Coordinates of C-alpha atoms in Angstrom, one line a residue:
M1 CA -4.5 -87.0 118.1
S2 CA -6.7 -85.9 120.9
F3 CA -8.7 -82.8 121.8
E4 CA -9.7 -81.0 125.3
L5 CA -13.4 -81.0 125.7
C6 CA -15.6 -78.8 127.7
P7 CA -19.3 -80.1 127.2
T8 CA -22.4 -79.8 129.0
L9 CA -23.8 -82.6 130.6
P10 CA -26.3 -83.0 127.6
Q11 CA -23.7 -82.4 125.2
D12 CA -21.4 -85.1 126.8
K13 CA -24.2 -87.8 126.6
F14 CA -24.6 -87.0 123.2
I15 CA -20.9 -86.8 122.0
F16 CA -20.0 -90.1 123.5
S17 CA -23.1 -91.8 122.8
T18 CA -22.9 -95.6 121.7
A19 CA -26.2 -95.6 120.4
P20 CA -26.7 -96.3 116.5
Y21 CA -29.4 -93.5 116.4
P22 CA -28.7 -91.0 119.1
A23 CA -30.9 -87.8 119.1
F24 CA -29.9 -84.5 120.7
V25 CA -33.4 -82.2 121.3
G26 CA -32.7 -78.9 122.6
G27 CA -33.8 -75.3 123.2
F28 CA -32.3 -72.2 121.7
G29 CA -28.9 -72.0 122.9
S30 CA -28.3 -75.5 124.0
G31 CA -25.3 -76.0 121.9
K32 CA -26.9 -78.5 119.6
T33 CA -24.7 -77.8 116.6
D34 CA -21.4 -77.8 118.5
A35 CA -22.4 -81.2 120.2
L36 CA -22.9 -82.7 116.6
I37 CA -19.8 -81.0 115.2
T38 CA -17.7 -82.2 118.2
R39 CA -19.4 -85.6 117.8
G40 CA -18.6 -86.0 114.3
L41 CA -14.6 -85.2 114.8
K42 CA -14.4 -87.6 117.5
L43 CA -15.9 -90.5 114.9
K44 CA -13.3 -89.4 112.3
L45 CA -10.3 -89.4 114.8
E46 CA -11.2 -92.8 116.2
F47 CA -12.2 -94.2 112.6
P48 CA -9.7 -92.2 110.4
A49 CA -10.5 -94.5 107.3
N50 CA -14.3 -94.1 107.2
D51 CA -16.0 -91.0 105.7
V52 CA -18.5 -88.7 107.9
A53 CA -21.3 -87.2 106.0
F54 CA -23.1 -83.9 107.6
Y55 CA -26.2 -83.0 106.7
E56 CA -28.0 -79.3 106.9
P57 CA -31.6 -78.3 105.6
T58 CA -30.3 -76.2 102.8
Y59 CA -27.0 -75.6 101.1
D60 CA -26.6 -72.1 102.2
L61 CA -26.7 -73.7 106.0
V62 CA -24.1 -76.0 104.9
R63 CA -22.1 -72.7 104.1
M64 CA -23.1 -70.3 106.7
I65 CA -22.9 -73.0 109.5
A66 CA -21.3 -76.2 108.9
F67 CA -18.1 -74.8 107.1
P68 CA -17.3 -71.9 109.2
R69 CA -17.8 -74.1 112.4
F70 CA -15.8 -77.2 111.2
Q71 CA -13.0 -74.9 110.2
E72 CA -13.1 -73.2 113.8
K73 CA -13.2 -76.4 115.6
L74 CA -10.3 -77.9 113.2
E75 CA -8.2 -74.9 113.7
Q76 CA -8.6 -75.2 117.5
I77 CA -7.3 -78.8 117.8
G78 CA -4.7 -78.1 115.2
L79 CA -5.9 -80.5 112.4
P80 CA -4.7 -79.5 109.1
Y81 CA -7.5 -79.7 106.6
R82 CA -8.6 -78.7 102.9
L83 CA -12.0 -77.1 102.4
I84 CA -13.2 -77.9 98.8
K85 CA -16.4 -75.8 98.0
S86 CA -18.5 -76.3 95.4
P87 CA -19.1 -78.8 93.2
H88 CA -17.9 -81.5 96.0
N89 CA -18.7 -79.5 98.9
V90 CA -16.1 -81.9 101.5
I91 CA -13.0 -81.2 103.9
E92 CA -10.0 -83.6 103.3
I93 CA -8.3 -84.4 106.5
P94 CA -4.9 -85.6 105.8
G95 CA -4.4 -89.2 106.7
A96 CA -8.3 -89.4 108.3
G97 CA -10.4 -89.1 105.1
R98 CA -13.2 -86.5 104.2
I99 CA -16.3 -85.1 105.7
I100 CA -18.7 -84.7 103.3
F101 CA -21.7 -82.1 103.4
R102 CA -24.8 -82.5 101.6
S103 CA -28.3 -80.5 101.9
M104 CA -31.7 -82.1 102.6
D105 CA -33.8 -80.2 100.4
T106 CA -32.9 -82.4 97.6
P107 CA -33.2 -85.9 98.9
S108 CA -33.0 -87.5 95.3
R109 CA -29.3 -86.1 95.7
I110 CA -28.6 -88.1 98.6
I111 CA -26.5 -90.8 96.5
G112 CA -23.4 -91.9 94.9
Y113 CA -21.0 -92.2 98.3
E114 CA -20.9 -94.0 101.3
V115 CA -20.0 -93.1 104.9
G116 CA -19.2 -94.8 108.2
D117 CA -21.4 -92.0 110.1
S118 CA -23.8 -89.4 109.7
L119 CA -24.7 -86.4 111.4
V120 CA -27.9 -84.7 110.7
D121 CA -28.6 -81.1 112.0
E122 CA -32.0 -79.6 112.7
L123 CA -34.0 -82.6 111.0
D124 CA -37.2 -81.4 112.7
T125 CA -37.4 -78.8 110.3
L126 CA -38.5 -80.4 107.6
K127 CA -42.2 -81.6 107.0
R128 CA -42.9 -85.2 108.3
D129 CA -42.9 -86.9 105.2
D130 CA -39.7 -85.0 103.9
A131 CA -37.5 -85.8 107.2
A132 CA -38.8 -89.6 106.9
L133 CA -37.4 -89.9 103.3
V134 CA -34.2 -87.9 104.1
W135 CA -33.5 -90.3 107.0
R136 CA -34.2 -93.3 104.6
Q137 CA -31.5 -91.7 102.4
I138 CA -28.9 -90.9 105.0
I139 CA -29.4 -94.5 106.4
A140 CA -28.7 -95.9 103.1
R141 CA -25.2 -94.2 102.9
N142 CA -24.0 -95.6 106.0
R143 CA -22.7 -98.8 105.1
Q144 CA -18.7 -98.3 105.4
K145 CA -17.6 -101.2 107.6
K146 CA -15.5 -99.6 110.5
A147 CA -12.8 -101.0 112.0
G148 CA -13.4 -103.7 114.8
G149 CA -17.2 -104.4 113.8
A150 CA -18.0 -101.0 115.4
I151 CA -21.5 -99.9 114.6
N152 CA -22.6 -97.3 111.8
S153 CA -24.5 -94.5 113.3
A154 CA -26.3 -91.6 112.3
S155 CA -26.9 -88.8 115.1
V156 CA -29.4 -86.0 115.3
A157 CA -29.5 -82.6 116.7
T158 CA -32.7 -80.4 116.5
T159 CA -34.6 -78.0 118.1
P160 CA -38.3 -79.8 118.8
E161 CA -40.9 -78.8 116.0
G162 CA -44.1 -79.9 117.0
F163 CA -44.9 -83.6 116.5
R164 CA -43.1 -84.1 113.6
F165 CA -40.2 -86.7 112.6
V166 CA -38.1 -86.6 115.4
Y167 CA -41.1 -87.0 118.0
E168 CA -42.2 -89.9 116.1
R169 CA -39.1 -91.8 115.6
W170 CA -37.4 -90.8 119.3
E171 CA -40.2 -90.3 121.4
A172 CA -43.4 -91.7 120.5
N173 CA -42.5 -95.0 118.9
P174 CA -39.1 -95.4 119.3
V175 CA -37.0 -98.1 117.5
D176 CA -34.0 -100.2 118.6
G177 CA -30.9 -98.1 118.9
C178 CA -32.6 -94.9 119.4
E179 CA -31.5 -92.8 122.0
L180 CA -33.1 -89.3 123.2
I181 CA -31.1 -86.7 124.8
R182 CA -32.7 -83.6 126.1
A183 CA -31.2 -80.6 126.4
P184 CA -32.7 -77.6 128.1
T185 CA -31.4 -74.2 127.3
Y186 CA -30.4 -73.3 130.6
S187 CA -27.8 -76.6 130.8
N188 CA -25.4 -74.5 128.6
P189 CA -23.5 -72.1 131.4
H190 CA -21.8 -70.3 128.4
L191 CA -25.1 -68.2 127.4
P192 CA -24.8 -64.4 127.5
I193 CA -26.8 -62.9 130.8
G194 CA -30.6 -62.2 130.2
Y195 CA -30.5 -64.8 127.1
I196 CA -33.3 -67.0 128.9
D197 CA -35.2 -64.3 130.2
S198 CA -35.2 -62.5 126.5
L199 CA -36.7 -65.8 125.7
R200 CA -38.9 -65.9 128.3
S201 CA -40.0 -62.0 127.4
M202 CA -40.8 -63.3 123.8
Y203 CA -42.7 -66.8 123.6
P204 CA -45.5 -67.5 125.2
S205 CA -45.6 -70.6 127.9
H206 CA -46.3 -73.6 125.4
L207 CA -43.8 -72.1 123.2
L208 CA -41.0 -72.0 125.6
D209 CA -41.7 -75.7 126.7
A210 CA -40.2 -76.1 123.2
Y211 CA -37.7 -73.6 122.7
V212 CA -36.2 -73.5 126.3
E213 CA -37.1 -76.7 128.2
G214 CA -36.5 -78.8 124.6
R215 CA -39.7 -80.6 124.7
F216 CA -42.1 -81.9 122.0
V217 CA -45.5 -79.7 122.3
N218 CA -47.8 -78.4 120.1
L219 CA -46.8 -75.2 118.4
T220 CA -50.1 -74.2 117.6
T221 CA -51.3 -71.8 120.0
G222 CA -55.0 -72.8 120.1
T223 CA -54.4 -76.6 121.3
V224 CA -57.6 -78.0 122.4
Y225 CA -56.6 -79.9 125.7
L226 CA -54.1 -77.7 126.6
Q227 CA -54.2 -79.1 130.2
F228 CA -53.2 -82.1 129.2
S229 CA -49.4 -83.2 130.1
R230 CA -48.3 -86.9 129.1
K231 CA -45.9 -86.3 132.0
R232 CA -48.2 -85.1 135.0
N233 CA -51.2 -86.9 133.8
N234 CA -49.8 -90.5 133.4
S235 CA -51.4 -93.3 135.3
N236 CA -50.1 -96.5 135.7
E237 CA -53.6 -98.3 136.3
T238 CA -54.6 -100.8 134.6
I239 CA -58.1 -103.3 134.4
K240 CA -58.4 -105.3 137.4
Q241 CA -60.4 -108.8 137.6
G242 CA -64.4 -108.5 137.2
E243 CA -64.2 -104.5 137.7
P244 CA -66.8 -102.2 135.9
L245 CA -65.7 -100.7 132.7
F246 CA -66.5 -97.2 131.5
I247 CA -66.1 -96.9 128.2
G248 CA -66.7 -93.7 125.8
M249 CA -67.2 -94.1 122.1
D250 CA -67.4 -92.1 119.2
F251 CA -69.5 -93.2 116.1
N252 CA -67.9 -93.4 112.7
V253 CA -68.4 -96.1 110.4
G254 CA -64.9 -97.1 109.4
N255 CA -63.1 -95.3 112.2
M256 CA -65.1 -96.4 115.2
S257 CA -63.1 -95.2 118.7
A258 CA -63.5 -96.3 122.1
V259 CA -61.5 -95.1 125.3
V260 CA -61.9 -97.6 128.3
H261 CA -62.1 -95.9 131.7
V262 CA -61.7 -97.2 135.4
K263 CA -62.1 -95.6 138.8
R264 CA -59.7 -94.9 141.2
D265 CA -61.0 -93.4 144.7
G266 CA -63.7 -91.6 142.3
A267 CA -61.1 -90.3 139.8
P268 CA -61.1 -91.4 136.1
H269 CA -58.1 -93.4 134.7
A270 CA -58.1 -94.1 131.0
V271 CA -56.6 -97.5 130.6
D272 CA -57.3 -98.9 127.5
E273 CA -58.2 -97.8 124.1
I274 CA -59.9 -99.3 120.7
G275 CA -59.7 -98.0 117.4
K276 CA -60.3 -98.5 113.7
G277 CA -63.6 -100.4 114.4
Y278 CA -65.7 -100.6 111.6
D279 CA -69.1 -100.3 112.6
T280 CA -70.9 -100.6 116.0
P281 CA -71.6 -104.1 115.6
D282 CA -68.0 -104.7 115.2
M283 CA -66.9 -102.4 118.4
A284 CA -69.6 -104.4 120.4
R285 CA -68.3 -107.4 119.5
M286 CA -64.5 -106.7 120.2
I287 CA -65.6 -105.5 123.5
T288 CA -67.5 -108.3 124.5
E289 CA -64.6 -110.4 123.6
R290 CA -61.8 -108.5 125.3
Y291 CA -63.4 -107.7 128.4
Q292 CA -65.3 -110.7 129.7
G293 CA -66.5 -111.0 132.8
H294 CA -66.8 -106.9 133.3
S295 CA -69.9 -104.8 133.7
I296 CA -69.8 -102.5 130.8
I297 CA -71.3 -98.9 130.8
V298 CA -71.0 -97.2 127.7
Y299 CA -71.0 -93.3 127.1
P300 CA -71.8 -93.1 123.3
D301 CA -72.0 -90.1 121.0
A302 CA -75.9 -89.1 121.6
S303 CA -76.4 -88.9 117.7
G304 CA -76.1 -93.1 118.1
A305 CA -79.9 -92.6 119.4
S306 CA -80.9 -92.1 115.8
R307 CA -78.0 -93.2 113.5
K308 CA -78.2 -96.8 112.2
S309 CA -74.8 -97.8 111.2
V310 CA -75.9 -101.3 109.4
N311 CA -79.4 -102.6 110.3
A312 CA -82.0 -100.3 108.7
S313 CA -84.2 -101.4 112.0
K314 CA -81.7 -100.9 114.9
T315 CA -80.0 -97.6 116.1
D316 CA -76.4 -98.0 117.2
I317 CA -77.7 -97.4 120.7
Q318 CA -79.9 -100.3 120.5
I319 CA -76.8 -102.4 119.3
L320 CA -75.3 -101.7 122.5
Q321 CA -77.8 -102.2 124.6
D322 CA -78.5 -105.7 122.7
H323 CA -75.1 -106.9 123.7
K324 CA -76.3 -106.0 127.1
F325 CA -74.2 -103.0 127.8
T326 CA -75.3 -100.1 130.1
V327 CA -75.7 -97.0 128.1
V328 CA -75.7 -94.0 129.2
A329 CA -76.5 -91.0 126.8
P330 CA -78.3 -87.9 127.1
K331 CA -80.8 -86.9 124.6
A332 CA -78.4 -84.7 122.7
N333 CA -74.5 -84.1 123.1
P334 CA -73.5 -81.0 125.3
P335 CA -72.2 -78.5 123.3
V336 CA -68.7 -79.3 121.8
R337 CA -67.3 -76.1 124.3
D338 CA -68.9 -77.4 127.4
R339 CA -67.2 -80.8 126.8
I340 CA -63.9 -79.5 125.8
N341 CA -64.0 -77.6 129.0
A342 CA -65.0 -80.4 131.0
M343 CA -61.9 -82.3 129.8
N344 CA -59.8 -79.5 130.3
A345 CA -60.9 -79.4 134.1
A346 CA -60.3 -83.0 134.6
F347 CA -56.8 -82.5 133.2
S348 CA -56.0 -79.7 135.6
G349 CA -57.5 -82.1 138.7
N350 CA -57.5 -86.1 138.7
Y351 CA -58.1 -87.5 135.3
R352 CA -55.2 -89.8 134.1
V353 CA -54.2 -91.5 131.3
N354 CA -52.2 -94.5 131.0
T355 CA -50.0 -93.3 127.8
D356 CA -48.5 -97.0 126.9
R357 CA -52.1 -98.4 126.9
C358 CA -53.6 -95.3 125.0
P359 CA -51.3 -94.3 122.7
I360 CA -53.3 -93.2 120.0
Y361 CA -55.5 -91.3 122.8
T362 CA -52.6 -89.6 123.8
R363 CA -51.2 -88.6 121.0
C364 CA -54.7 -87.1 119.8
L365 CA -55.0 -85.3 123.2
E366 CA -51.2 -83.7 122.8
Q367 CA -52.0 -82.8 119.0
Q368 CA -55.4 -81.7 118.0
A369 CA -55.8 -78.1 117.6
Y370 CA -58.3 -75.6 116.8
G371 CA -59.2 -74.7 112.7
N372 CA -59.5 -71.5 111.3
N373 CA -63.3 -71.6 112.0
G374 CA -62.6 -71.7 116.0
E375 CA -63.8 -75.1 116.1
P376 CA -61.4 -78.3 116.9
D377 CA -60.2 -79.0 113.7
K378 CA -61.3 -82.4 112.4
S379 CA -59.1 -82.4 109.2
Q380 CA -56.2 -84.4 110.6
G381 CA -58.2 -87.5 112.0
L382 CA -57.1 -86.5 115.5
D383 CA -61.0 -85.8 117.0
H384 CA -62.2 -89.3 117.4
M385 CA -60.2 -90.5 120.5
P386 CA -60.8 -87.3 122.1
D387 CA -64.3 -87.0 121.5
A388 CA -64.8 -90.4 122.6
G389 CA -62.9 -89.8 125.9
G390 CA -64.7 -86.5 126.1
Y391 CA -68.6 -88.0 126.2
F392 CA -67.5 -89.8 129.4
I393 CA -65.8 -86.9 131.2
A394 CA -68.4 -84.7 130.4
Q395 CA -71.5 -87.2 131.7
D396 CA -69.6 -88.0 134.7
Y397 CA -67.8 -85.3 135.7
P398 CA -69.2 -82.1 134.4
I399 CA -68.2 -78.4 135.2
I400 CA -71.0 -77.5 137.4
R401 CA -72.0 -73.8 137.0
P402 CA -73.1 -72.3 140.1
V403 CA -76.8 -71.2 140.3
T404 CA -77.7 -68.2 141.5
S405 CA -81.6 -67.5 142.9
L406 CA -82.7 -64.1 142.9
S407 CA -86.1 -63.3 144.3
L408 CA -87.8 -59.9 143.7
K409 CA -87.2 -58.6 147.2
T410 CA -83.2 -59.4 146.6
I411 CA -83.6 -57.2 143.4
F412 CA -86.0 -54.1 144.6

């Protein structure tokens, strides 16, 4: 049996994807659930001997969304079925097995059955750790053998909800078999007139990136480095033999951080990073070993002039100087606000980051937000790399405030 489709371009790519783990990440109204259900029925008809599992965040959503949407689609294509609600929550299709419906709010209940393929709706509405556990449980169910040695698949359709599990698995650290298909709201030509304009009137610009463009963004309104864009500020520059390196460094015993920069036509490019250094001697050793043949200019946390990370007779800055590094540090750190403003001004200008070589720095720039006290949040461990990069930027690329000189003659 076959049925006629009129999908959008992102839907078509998702429905017919041969990847083991395709993810349809779309804005409001982009047709996520419809694409997921259509993909499920395609798999069901293609492999009638195998069951399919469909997952919603809660059983209320199974009843309110999944059941009626599947029924509507099955009736459209003229496929007979039998819906068995509680306690089984399945749709039986004569000659084509079952569609099993489960909730994701109780991962321990994702047991006791096997399927050939799985379909997961709105996975990103779960907290990151909860979604990771649910995903493992779902993959464990995908073990029915399919005809012709076809692969088992687990497909996701979701709205991007910040930097949660879907971002980590499909964009930041994709594993083999993951395919990310992005679907902006306007890819769906069937929406009512004025729908997108209504979204634009309700949501601020950074939320429109998520809910219209289908992009992963920090949903917190107080993003610290709001001018940074992984796409706009990306650099392909790498370290060239013998060139000077400008290294911003943040002192934290047990979690030392450094961001390595080069300059191209005077513009700063972050091209490498060092994280999780134990202490200042450890960082100095790694820099010396990793960057032999380069002159090293370090821009450290100015508090290192008094802090002693290991040797009571030497400060952190003295340790760096003993390794023949040039150290550029003011007597005191600039105000945090000035450093952040310098970073945002640089990102709106010509500051670039090699996002492949600096994945931690990139993630922190995207995700660090302000806390309830109005200061950059330090509770998530996202502050160390941006602080390190910021010491360099604030020193070499500060915001120059205009100074007006007034004489008594001017006033009177």
